[in-house]
Amino acid sequence: MSNTFYVTTPIYYVNSNPHLGHLYTTIIADSVARFHRQRGKEVFFLTGTDEHGQNIERAAAERGLPVEEHVNRYVEAFQQAFAPYGFTNNHWVRTTHDYHKQAAQELWRRAVANGFIYKDKYEGWYCANCNQFYLESEVVIEAGKPPVCPTHDRPLDKLAEESYFFKLSAFQDKLLKLYEDNPNFIRPEARRNEVLSFVNGGLNDLSVSRTSVKWGIPVPDDPAHTMYVWFDALSNYITAIGFGNEQYGGEPHYQKFWPANLQLVGKDILRFHTVYWPAFLLAAGEPLPQTVFAHGMWLSGGRKMSKTLGNVIDLAVLRKHFTTDAVRYFCLREMSFGQDGDFTYEALVDRTNAELAKGLGNQCNRTLVMLQNYFGGQVPAAPLEADVEEELWIRAQAVRAIVTHAVGEFDLNFNSYYFSDAIEEVVNAVRTVDKFISDKEPWKLAKNPEQRNALALVLNTAIEAVRHFAVLLAPVLPNSSQAMWQQLGETGEVAAVNPATLAWGQAANKTLGEIAPIFPTLDKGKVMEEIKQEEAPIQPAAAAPAVVAEAAPAVEAPAPVAEPTYIGIDDFTKVELRVGQILTADPVPKADKLLRFTIDLGEAEPRQILAGIAQYYEYEKLIGRKVIVVANLAPRKLRGFESQGMILAASVGDEGKPVLAGFLEEVPNGAKLR
Ligand code: MSP
């Protein structure tokens, strides 16, 4: 088994402030890095920032800043927000660094040399207002008429521009074989199936350069072209460890750590990492990562956190009320890794109080205080079997067995990225020890000199257990584990103690350090009240153009140009908007972006409506949801099904992710919007 471990996070866009979503991936990666270091591996942990592309150029222009200054400020914002968490990343990659640019160009060159990048014309339907090409599948095409821009409702122009193309179509079979031969390449399983069906549906070549974007890496030997931002961004995972450049150890360092053991991504960017990324690597003849793990999204108020929705969890508020360890613990424990989870401050307070303050913290503190009071701060060795009552002896052995068993279970689960289950092993063991202490009532034993051995066995067992817990949780709770470690009378770093070296009996005869509570209980009412005062209220979805986005374009999708086009109120009232409720939702065969709904608009019959949101919503979860429907749109056929209206959604971020519009209050089906 290799003794190195390479873990990466996505690199973060520098066009909005860091929020819990970004922090989350980094916390997971940091905990994994610490876990493997503690077990003796040489770990490389990479995170960083994605700094190129039209959106970033535009965000800088909107702020009136030179783009270099804009990106520097955001990089600093990310690094400052992350600093309190003590992340152990070995490097912070920035795509604007020279070594990265040089090495990304090298990757490109190799793909060219192997015949996988070619120059051609990019032909498509172009909207001058959006400054964007649309795919045929994204627009409504009526016979004999040019298609209309879904955002601006004006005819699109057929335009062609020169572009480099990546031969993605050549990789369909290789990718399918990769997924088949390596079931762990994409995790979790449900995500793997999604990607499989996408690739099975066929792959088109990908436009991988733009002439209209300047803020990016020039295409080698053709600087009028700028690399597609995902080619640039994805290559960071190898450029930052020495591929194609002499920085950071160059080729030997690259050989040592690549292929990565674990690439963590959010499920929203899974396709880039499991279709494009392996294809780019194969094209250049480079090995592929072992596992790409797609985690779920933190939702807030039932929706994915995003700047546009105004429902992001502010890291400053989080930092003010919770220790970094409590946040780390919550991130690994609360959300079943791979699935979505709703973030609430109430849940964070409850989890912290129940499992850290009242659970582990209380157990550690009361055991230490009793050792201080009854044994002068010197941990007694366990008495001999013959010196205590049989029942107590058996019970203590059972507790010991449960705690030592938890060590192996914790490792097995954590190693396979079942973080919450791993922690649960410890939580259950803490409960067992707690019950043992409560049942044996050492405070009563302490009053009877004849029970001195019994008292020693109870407290010795409890403190040996706490010692195990401190070592096991060190990757998750770096500060608190270290504090516990010192209170146990240990010197040195708990992070350096490999759990494989743990043995029962190591706590005995230690002189305790200074004792202090490690996880104070939070006053829920007070914390919640303070947060309410500080938090900006969650904004309803910002008004944004309606979309029926069927497919993300291959090239970066810029935000619509801000110039307003005015319409009169009469024009507006022509559009009939109504409240609808989703009754059924189904995927559309052979159209992996489309969902087919029946929607109750308060009419005699429900309507059938299709929407291109399958990649962003789990259809089963949409049943019952209230949406806004354009009720008087002329019916049209999509993939053989008639769509009798359109569902409104905001178009968010680079990829134009659809976010369904909805209501915070109860509204009857069919109610008209005006
Ligand atoms: N720059 C690209 C990634 C390029 S990697 C070669 C990008 N950046 S991002 O800043 O938009 O997002 C980075 C990561 O944060 C993604 O993995 C995304 O899933 C994650 N999160 C953003 N919001 C999130 C939540 N609400 N919850 C959990 N993670 C989320 O995409």
XYZ file of C-alpha atoms and ligand atoms in Angstrom:
705
model
C 0.000 0.000 0.000
C 1.249 3.420 -0.947
C 2.370 5.562 1.922
C 1.226 8.824 0.368
C -2.200 10.361 0.272
C -3.280 13.239 -1.948
C -6.589 15.001 -1.261
C -7.997 18.031 -3.083
C -10.911 20.442 -2.794
C -12.386 22.284 -5.746
C -10.802 25.662 -6.242
C -13.171 28.443 -5.291
C -14.427 31.167 -7.601
C -13.263 34.586 -6.574
C -16.479 36.348 -7.394
C -18.307 36.051 -4.112
C -17.437 35.849 -0.458
C -16.723 32.469 1.082
C -19.682 30.823 2.768
C -20.486 27.623 4.578
C -20.564 25.625 1.308
C -16.914 26.419 0.620
C -15.900 25.977 4.221
C -17.605 22.597 4.281
C -15.548 20.952 1.534
C -12.384 22.340 3.039
C -13.253 21.036 6.511
C -13.848 17.562 5.115
C -10.583 17.620 3.156
C -8.658 18.894 6.160
C -10.083 16.182 8.409
C -9.208 13.505 5.857
C -5.687 14.928 5.549
C -5.260 14.915 9.325
C -6.672 11.405 9.584
C -4.078 9.996 7.191
C -1.185 11.989 8.634
C -2.041 10.674 12.079
C -1.857 7.179 10.668
C 1.619 7.754 9.314
C 0.972 8.673 5.682
C 2.731 11.427 3.840
C -0.181 13.635 2.898
C -0.544 16.417 0.379
C -3.675 18.506 0.797
C -4.476 21.084 -1.851
C -7.023 23.866 -1.932
C -7.072 27.232 -3.660
C -8.847 29.654 -5.930
C -10.222 29.665 -9.477
C -9.484 33.134 -10.758
C -10.020 33.275 -14.513
C -12.960 33.710 -16.841
C -15.447 36.169 -18.088
C -17.553 36.225 -14.949
C -14.615 37.239 -12.852
C -13.560 39.837 -15.383
C -17.076 41.185 -15.323
C -17.378 41.145 -11.519
C -14.194 43.209 -11.333
C -15.530 45.670 -13.884
C -18.767 46.004 -11.903
C -16.757 46.916 -8.831
C -14.620 49.308 -10.869
C -11.458 47.440 -9.914
C -8.556 46.220 -12.019
C -9.148 42.507 -12.287
C -5.848 41.621 -10.554
C -6.853 43.668 -7.545
C -10.334 42.178 -7.513
C -8.999 38.619 -7.458
C -6.374 39.448 -4.827
C -9.024 40.863 -2.531
C -11.178 37.767 -2.823
C -8.276 35.422 -2.311
C -7.528 37.307 0.870
C -11.185 37.102 1.919
C -11.097 33.320 1.492
C -7.825 32.917 3.310
C -8.954 35.124 6.189
C -12.269 33.336 6.573
C -10.486 29.973 6.588
C -7.600 31.012 8.870
C -9.289 30.372 12.248
C -9.956 26.765 11.215
C -6.256 25.972 11.095
C -6.443 24.091 7.809
C -3.371 22.033 7.073
C -3.308 22.471 3.304
C 0.206 22.082 1.941
C -0.376 24.666 -0.717
C -2.924 27.249 -1.873
C -3.071 27.092 -5.647
C -4.072 30.186 -7.615
C -4.831 29.810 -11.304
C -3.317 33.246 -11.915
C 0.110 32.005 -10.807
C 2.686 31.726 -13.571
C 3.642 28.130 -12.833
C 0.009 27.105 -13.169
C -0.415 28.902 -16.475
C 2.733 27.342 -17.853
C 1.736 23.862 -16.726
C -1.873 24.131 -17.928
C -0.435 25.029 -21.332
C 1.734 21.926 -21.120
C -1.326 19.751 -20.502
C -2.964 21.400 -23.510
C 0.099 20.789 -25.677
C 0.101 17.103 -24.815
C -3.567 16.769 -25.693
C -2.822 18.507 -29.020
C 0.186 16.255 -29.661
C -2.006 13.196 -29.122
C -4.565 14.514 -31.575
C -7.355 15.360 -29.156
C -7.587 19.116 -29.682
C -8.399 20.581 -33.079
C -9.400 23.959 -34.443
C -12.786 24.468 -36.045
C -15.691 26.836 -36.224
C -18.041 27.090 -33.325
C -21.399 27.601 -34.855
C -24.409 28.381 -32.847
C -27.299 30.612 -32.030
C -25.992 33.806 -30.529
C -27.749 36.457 -28.474
C -25.991 39.804 -28.642
C -27.734 40.956 -25.468
C -26.544 37.953 -23.495
C -23.260 37.855 -25.361
C -23.703 34.115 -25.410
C -24.203 31.129 -27.661
C -27.170 28.858 -27.029
C -27.409 25.168 -27.840
C -30.286 24.059 -30.017
C -31.640 22.077 -27.115
C -31.887 25.250 -25.050
C -34.055 27.221 -27.385
C -37.472 26.872 -28.891
C -37.271 26.215 -32.608
C -40.378 26.677 -34.706
C -40.290 25.643 -38.337
C -39.196 28.423 -40.665
C -38.304 30.879 -37.906
C -35.037 31.649 -36.157
C -35.062 30.544 -32.536
C -35.687 33.099 -29.833
C -33.429 33.936 -26.906
C -34.933 32.356 -23.774
C -33.805 35.367 -21.781
C -34.523 38.300 -24.069
C -37.271 36.916 -26.237
C -35.607 38.251 -29.400
C -34.542 36.288 -32.486
C -31.091 34.787 -32.204
C -28.398 35.232 -34.846
C -26.632 32.284 -36.404
C -22.979 33.062 -35.800
C -19.729 31.240 -36.141
C -16.469 31.898 -34.394
C -13.196 30.098 -34.526
C -12.653 27.830 -31.561
C -10.514 24.936 -30.442
C -12.399 21.766 -29.754
C -11.634 18.920 -27.428
C -12.487 15.496 -28.858
C -14.679 14.450 -25.971
C -16.599 12.159 -28.312
C -13.499 9.963 -28.592
C -13.673 9.139 -24.877
C -17.155 7.756 -24.435
C -16.117 4.100 -24.411
C -12.987 4.693 -22.373
C -14.972 6.565 -19.758
C -17.652 3.908 -19.582
C -14.961 1.287 -19.118
C -13.335 3.407 -16.451
C -16.597 3.650 -14.478
C -17.174 -0.066 -14.896
C -13.678 -1.196 -13.951
C -13.388 1.201 -11.020
C -16.624 1.289 -9.066
C -14.998 3.687 -6.625
C -14.021 6.238 -9.245
C -17.297 8.069 -8.676
C -18.850 8.012 -5.263
C -21.477 7.827 -3.930
C -23.238 5.184 -6.007
C -26.247 7.346 -6.947
C -23.963 9.952 -8.501
C -22.103 7.271 -10.406
C -25.341 6.164 -11.999
C -26.140 9.728 -13.007
C -22.819 10.128 -14.766
C -23.124 6.711 -16.384
C -26.440 7.573 -17.943
C -25.114 10.934 -19.101
C -22.120 9.364 -20.837
C -24.244 6.544 -22.215
C -26.344 9.193 -23.899
C -23.366 10.185 -26.077
C -20.697 12.863 -25.813
C -20.223 15.846 -28.087
C -16.891 17.505 -28.686
C -16.339 20.434 -26.398
C -15.491 23.979 -27.384
C -12.430 24.708 -25.254
C -11.321 28.177 -26.278
C -12.834 31.601 -26.642
C -11.602 34.617 -28.529
C -13.958 36.996 -26.733
C -12.562 36.284 -23.250
C -9.250 37.859 -22.384
C -8.877 37.112 -18.663
C -7.494 33.617 -18.847
C -4.626 31.479 -20.057
C -3.633 31.987 -23.693
C -3.810 28.913 -25.889
C -0.223 27.813 -26.622
C 1.001 29.259 -29.923
C -2.330 30.967 -30.585
C -2.741 33.738 -28.013
C -5.829 35.214 -29.672
C -7.604 32.268 -28.005
C -8.104 31.884 -24.284
C -8.486 28.464 -22.720
C -11.931 27.358 -21.635
C -12.057 28.116 -17.938
C -12.702 24.498 -16.890
C -9.652 23.230 -18.783
C -7.615 25.838 -16.939
C -9.261 25.195 -13.557
C -9.247 21.397 -13.541
C -5.580 21.253 -14.402
C -4.774 22.888 -11.037
C -4.889 19.478 -9.395
C -1.696 18.490 -11.170
C -0.041 21.836 -11.896
C 0.126 22.606 -8.167
C 2.045 19.448 -7.361
C 4.709 19.805 -10.012
C 3.254 18.667 -13.321
C 4.740 20.575 -16.241
C 6.710 23.033 -14.131
C 9.681 23.138 -11.834
C 7.846 24.712 -8.930
C 7.078 22.755 -5.774
C 9.322 19.808 -6.477
C 8.548 19.495 -10.188
C 8.163 16.116 -11.828
C 9.397 13.922 -8.913
C 6.864 15.542 -6.594
C 4.129 15.058 -9.171
C 5.081 11.395 -9.591
C 5.022 10.954 -5.853
C 1.488 12.250 -5.262
C -0.422 11.815 -8.502
C -2.877 10.153 -9.003
C -4.895 11.756 -6.222
C -6.498 9.429 -3.728
C -9.503 11.633 -3.137
C -10.910 14.573 -5.062
C -13.762 16.167 -3.160
C -16.352 18.101 -5.101
C -19.908 19.293 -4.642
C -22.452 17.342 -6.659
C -23.082 20.463 -8.767
C -19.672 20.134 -10.392
C -19.584 16.364 -10.641
C -19.759 16.169 -14.432
C -16.749 18.401 -14.889
C -14.756 16.163 -12.584
C -15.904 12.755 -13.774
C -16.323 13.316 -17.518
C -14.197 16.255 -18.645
C -11.354 15.880 -16.159
C -10.600 12.179 -16.777
C -10.958 12.817 -20.533
C -8.433 15.673 -20.404
C -6.041 13.474 -18.445
C -6.465 10.508 -20.788
C -5.901 12.817 -23.743
C -2.586 13.892 -22.263
C -1.662 10.344 -21.276
C -1.766 11.003 -17.541
C -3.116 8.653 -14.865
C -6.567 9.174 -13.369
C -7.547 9.967 -9.792
C -8.732 7.095 -7.626
C -11.949 8.581 -6.295
C -14.023 11.639 -7.033
C -16.460 12.001 -4.174
C -19.457 14.259 -4.717
C -20.870 15.609 -1.510
C -24.341 17.037 -1.082
C -25.381 20.631 -0.652
C -26.048 22.508 2.508
C -29.494 23.930 2.141
C -30.750 26.928 4.006
C -34.472 27.495 4.250
C -34.858 24.406 2.069
C -32.759 25.781 -0.787
C -29.149 25.555 -1.802
C -27.156 28.340 -0.288
C -26.143 30.901 -2.777
C -25.314 34.546 -2.926
C -28.083 35.096 -5.437
C -30.718 33.659 -3.117
C -29.358 35.666 -0.213
C -29.528 32.644 2.075
C -25.862 31.956 2.663
C -24.591 31.230 6.148
C -22.305 34.063 7.068
C -18.957 32.768 8.254
C -18.467 35.756 10.562
C -21.678 34.939 12.454
C -20.704 31.300 12.634
C -17.296 32.201 13.946
C -18.650 34.522 16.601
C -20.930 32.000 18.282
C -19.307 28.640 17.713
C -15.819 27.303 18.138
C -14.125 26.143 14.972
C -14.126 22.628 16.400
C -17.890 22.716 16.944
C -18.394 23.759 13.308
C -16.022 21.084 12.055
C -17.758 18.459 14.155
C -21.171 19.534 12.918
C -20.065 19.415 9.286
C -18.831 15.847 9.544
C -21.492 14.584 11.886
C -24.760 16.231 10.910
C -24.806 15.651 7.182
C -24.701 12.130 5.903
C -21.743 12.498 3.557
C -22.918 12.571 -0.024
C -26.452 13.719 0.742
C -27.965 17.177 1.085
C -28.614 18.553 4.535
C -30.466 21.532 5.903
C -28.317 23.917 7.885
C -29.898 25.519 10.926
C -28.247 27.236 13.839
C -30.654 25.377 16.155
C -29.276 22.044 14.956
C -25.734 23.283 15.412
C -26.453 24.374 18.997
C -28.264 21.113 19.756
C -25.526 18.922 18.311
C -22.813 20.860 20.121
C -24.640 20.710 23.428
C -25.740 17.082 23.239
C -22.605 15.403 21.945
C -19.736 17.739 22.766
C -20.752 19.650 25.916
C -22.963 17.089 27.679
C -21.399 14.064 26.042
C -17.669 13.926 25.576
C -16.836 17.223 27.319
C -18.763 16.442 30.453
C -17.364 12.933 30.658
C -13.821 14.160 30.307
C -14.270 16.951 32.798
C -16.044 15.019 35.531
C -13.555 12.157 35.301
C -10.611 14.533 35.559
C -12.164 16.444 38.461
C -12.779 13.202 40.373
C -9.222 12.054 39.707
C -8.048 15.411 41.011
C -10.212 15.223 44.123
C -9.847 11.557 45.011
C -6.361 10.745 43.729
C -4.573 14.102 43.911
C -4.378 14.356 40.123
C -2.457 11.091 39.718
C -4.179 8.486 37.532
C -4.380 5.208 39.497
C -3.391 1.974 37.785
C -6.201 -0.554 37.371
C -6.450 -2.861 40.419
C -6.129 -6.620 40.065
C -9.164 -8.698 39.267
C -9.051 -10.307 42.687
C -9.208 -6.944 44.441
C -12.628 -5.883 43.183
C -16.081 -7.407 43.066
C -16.680 -9.704 40.141
C -19.617 -7.736 38.769
C -17.602 -4.537 38.659
C -14.677 -6.294 37.033
C -16.827 -7.785 34.289
C -18.552 -4.481 33.664
C -15.215 -2.634 33.392
C -13.936 -5.255 30.925
C -17.095 -4.826 28.841
C -16.586 -1.056 28.734
C -12.999 -1.575 27.712
C -14.023 -3.951 24.923
C -16.568 -1.490 23.564
C -14.087 1.400 23.555
C -11.289 -0.560 21.910
C -13.727 -1.963 19.361
C -14.747 1.607 18.496
C -11.176 2.340 17.384
C -11.343 -0.165 14.545
C -14.893 0.784 13.614
C -14.011 4.465 13.543
C -11.126 3.804 11.187
C -13.111 1.568 8.863
C -15.886 4.109 8.498
C -13.689 7.161 8.207
C -11.460 5.478 5.657
C -14.490 4.867 3.456
C -15.762 8.433 3.956
C -18.653 7.522 6.249
C -17.759 10.347 8.569
C -20.963 10.562 10.537
C -20.975 6.815 11.173
C -17.348 6.960 12.275
C -18.142 9.661 14.808
C -21.207 7.770 15.926
C -18.968 4.924 17.039
C -17.304 7.333 19.438
C -20.603 8.881 20.536
C -21.952 5.431 21.416
C -18.796 4.505 23.284
C -18.999 7.778 25.232
C -22.573 6.839 26.209
C -21.440 3.425 27.400
C -18.757 4.961 29.582
C -21.201 7.559 30.911
C -23.653 4.898 31.948
C -20.865 2.964 33.624
C -19.874 6.024 35.672
C -23.476 6.850 36.580
C -24.235 3.256 37.586
C -21.092 2.829 39.667
C -21.384 6.236 41.374
C -17.703 6.860 42.107
C -18.668 9.832 44.314
C -20.274 7.296 46.687
C -17.382 4.844 46.430
C -15.058 7.720 47.390
C -16.721 8.000 50.788
C -15.841 4.441 51.727
C -12.103 3.677 52.192
C -12.832 -0.025 51.632
C -13.964 0.758 48.112
C -10.670 2.379 47.134
C -9.901 -0.327 44.536
C -13.378 -0.125 43.089
C -13.042 3.646 42.803
C -9.662 3.256 41.118
C -11.087 0.796 38.581
C -14.035 3.002 37.674
C -11.943 6.135 37.182
C -9.078 4.314 35.516
C -11.521 2.802 33.009
C -13.142 6.169 32.354
C -9.874 7.987 31.785
C -8.436 5.269 29.542
C -11.593 5.653 27.454
C -11.281 9.445 27.284
C -7.707 9.031 26.135
C -8.893 6.864 23.243
C -11.581 9.386 22.305
C -9.097 12.282 22.269
C -6.832 10.399 19.873
C -9.661 9.238 17.592
C -11.302 12.625 17.256
C -8.064 14.554 16.682
C -8.657 14.869 12.885
C -12.130 16.290 13.506
C -11.562 18.316 16.683
C -7.903 19.349 16.464
C -7.999 22.021 19.176
C -10.224 20.246 21.680
C -8.425 16.927 21.312
C -5.127 18.627 21.973
C -6.619 20.389 25.031
C -7.919 17.056 26.349
C -4.552 15.505 25.696
C -2.778 18.086 27.804
C -5.320 17.814 30.607
C -4.632 14.081 30.629
C -1.057 14.980 31.486
C 0.399 14.240 28.071
C 3.011 16.345 26.404
C 3.415 16.422 22.642
C 0.873 16.427 19.863
C -2.168 14.198 19.930
C -2.171 14.538 16.131
C 1.033 12.513 16.104
C -0.430 9.581 18.023
C -1.379 6.809 15.633
C -4.493 5.080 17.014
C -2.884 1.763 16.072
C -0.457 2.363 18.951
C -3.210 2.926 21.507
C -3.256 0.398 24.325
C -5.271 0.097 27.482
C -3.135 1.080 30.434
C -1.327 4.020 28.878
C -3.227 6.578 30.950
C -2.242 5.012 34.288
C 0.254 6.788 36.532
C 0.071 10.036 34.571
C -0.037 13.315 36.483
C -2.938 15.347 35.159
C -2.440 18.774 33.611
C -4.527 21.806 34.395
C -8.227 20.970 34.198
C -10.794 23.179 32.490
C -14.094 22.462 30.729
C -13.479 21.983 27.022
C -16.927 22.372 25.502
C -19.024 24.823 27.508
C -22.790 24.355 27.107
C -24.350 26.953 24.811
C -27.369 28.892 26.032
C -29.632 28.131 23.093
C -32.156 30.927 23.649
C -29.456 33.546 23.994
C -27.399 32.373 21.030
C -30.443 32.178 18.760
C -31.615 35.635 19.767
C -28.197 37.154 19.108
C -27.902 35.460 15.741
C -31.339 36.718 14.755
C -30.195 40.260 15.412
C -26.984 39.844 13.430
C -28.149 37.856 10.440
C -29.451 39.554 7.352
C -32.943 38.136 6.749
C -33.132 35.453 4.103
C -34.126 37.198 0.892
C -36.664 35.688 -1.425
C -35.138 34.670 -4.754
C -33.968 37.757 -6.592
C -35.963 38.567 -9.690
C -34.144 36.923 -12.533
C -34.993 35.984 -16.054
C -37.073 32.892 -16.567
C -35.297 29.929 -18.016
C -36.083 26.564 -19.338
C -32.442 25.637 -19.310
C -32.157 22.288 -20.957
C -28.405 22.056 -21.092
C -25.441 23.931 -19.791
C -23.541 25.361 -22.748
C -20.082 24.009 -23.332
C -18.623 27.464 -23.076
C -18.829 29.639 -20.034
C -22.217 31.317 -19.766
C -21.883 34.989 -18.898
C -24.547 36.814 -16.917
C -26.995 38.766 -19.044
C -25.913 42.289 -19.897
C -27.364 44.731 -17.391
C -28.932 47.092 -19.940
C -32.722 47.144 -19.317
C -35.275 46.688 -22.064
C -38.478 48.428 -20.885
C -41.934 47.059 -21.545
C -45.278 48.645 -20.778
C -47.634 47.260 -18.137
C -49.921 46.075 -20.942
C -47.163 43.886 -22.266
C -46.624 42.443 -18.837
C -50.280 41.674 -18.198
C -50.330 39.601 -21.373
C -48.294 37.038 -19.493
C -50.503 34.890 -17.343
C -48.573 33.723 -14.287
C -50.245 31.294 -11.935
C -49.480 29.271 -8.847
C -49.195 25.598 -9.621
C -48.604 22.525 -7.509
C -46.535 19.625 -8.749
C -48.599 16.441 -8.621
C -46.248 14.042 -10.391
C -42.670 14.253 -11.606
C -40.905 11.854 -13.953
C -37.677 11.728 -15.901
C -38.023 11.864 -19.685
C -36.479 8.831 -21.407
C -33.311 9.664 -23.366
C -33.368 13.306 -22.238
C -31.349 13.423 -19.080
C -31.963 17.115 -18.512
C -35.724 17.104 -18.817
C -38.372 16.365 -16.237
C -42.031 15.869 -17.022
C -44.529 17.168 -14.516
C -48.243 17.189 -14.045
C -49.197 20.406 -12.339
C -52.426 21.482 -10.707
C -53.265 25.047 -11.752
C -56.684 24.981 -10.129
C -58.221 23.955 -13.467
C -60.437 20.981 -14.267
C -57.454 18.969 -15.528
C -53.837 19.157 -14.406
C -51.373 20.275 -17.068
C -48.365 18.462 -18.400
C -45.294 20.706 -18.340
C -41.658 19.899 -19.148
C -38.670 21.665 -17.684
C -34.929 21.222 -18.113
C -34.032 20.954 -14.451
C -33.290 17.253 -14.030
C -29.630 17.819 -13.305
C -30.349 20.119 -10.422
C -33.340 18.643 -8.659
C -34.188 15.162 -7.466
C -37.543 14.750 -9.084
C -39.113 12.723 -6.279
C -38.502 15.598 -3.912
C -40.410 18.069 -6.083
C -43.781 16.392 -5.665
C -46.125 18.651 -3.710
C -44.057 21.753 -4.317
C -45.712 25.040 -5.318
C -44.230 26.705 -8.369
C -44.946 29.637 -10.661
C -46.201 28.716 -14.107
C -46.532 30.769 -17.281
C -50.035 29.536 -18.015
C -50.734 31.069 -21.417
C -47.617 30.041 -23.277
C -48.451 28.337 -26.562
C -48.124 24.557 -26.109
C -45.101 23.012 -27.755
C -43.529 19.609 -28.121
C -40.325 18.644 -26.361
C -38.900 15.187 -26.983
C -42.280 13.933 -28.051
C -44.219 15.321 -25.074
C -46.447 18.339 -25.215
C -45.517 20.999 -22.703
C -48.491 23.150 -21.729
C -46.735 26.016 -19.987
C -43.451 26.905 -18.417
C -42.170 26.784 -14.850
C -40.304 29.875 -13.685
C -36.834 29.603 -12.242
C -33.949 31.906 -11.578
C -30.857 31.281 -13.631
C -27.935 31.225 -11.265
C -24.185 31.341 -11.566
C -21.864 30.415 -14.370
C -23.784 27.406 -15.483
C -27.184 29.085 -15.362
C -28.368 26.671 -12.703
C -32.131 26.812 -12.432
C -33.541 27.616 -8.985
C -37.299 27.261 -8.884
C -39.311 30.295 -7.843
C -41.735 29.672 -5.005
C -43.559 31.153 -2.035
C -42.810 31.523 1.614
C -46.507 31.677 2.563
C -49.398 29.346 1.752
C -51.027 30.114 -1.608
C -53.927 28.337 -3.321
C -53.333 26.539 -6.610
C -54.283 28.617 -9.623
C -53.856 32.016 -7.859
C -52.796 34.642 -10.365
C -49.596 36.622 -9.992
C -49.744 40.302 -10.856
N -14.479 27.096 -9.396
C -15.355 25.995 -9.472
C -14.636 24.711 -9.149
C -13.444 24.432 -10.004
S -12.613 23.008 -9.494
C -11.522 22.723 -10.674
C -16.502 26.193 -8.481
N -16.317 27.056 -7.517
S -17.413 27.467 -6.423
O -16.772 28.437 -5.601
O -18.632 27.862 -7.049
O -17.771 26.190 -5.630
C -16.802 25.436 -5.016
C -17.372 24.296 -4.215
O -18.218 24.765 -3.177
C -18.188 23.323 -5.052
O -17.767 22.009 -4.761
C -19.572 23.503 -4.548
O -20.282 22.311 -4.590
C -19.314 23.915 -3.107
N -20.487 24.553 -2.566
C -21.037 25.752 -2.933
N -22.216 25.890 -2.266
C -22.460 24.807 -1.507
C -23.417 24.457 -0.559
N -24.467 25.201 -0.304
N -23.235 23.309 0.140
C -22.118 22.524 -0.020
N -21.187 22.836 -0.894
C -21.415 23.879 -1.761
O -17.509 25.511 -8.635
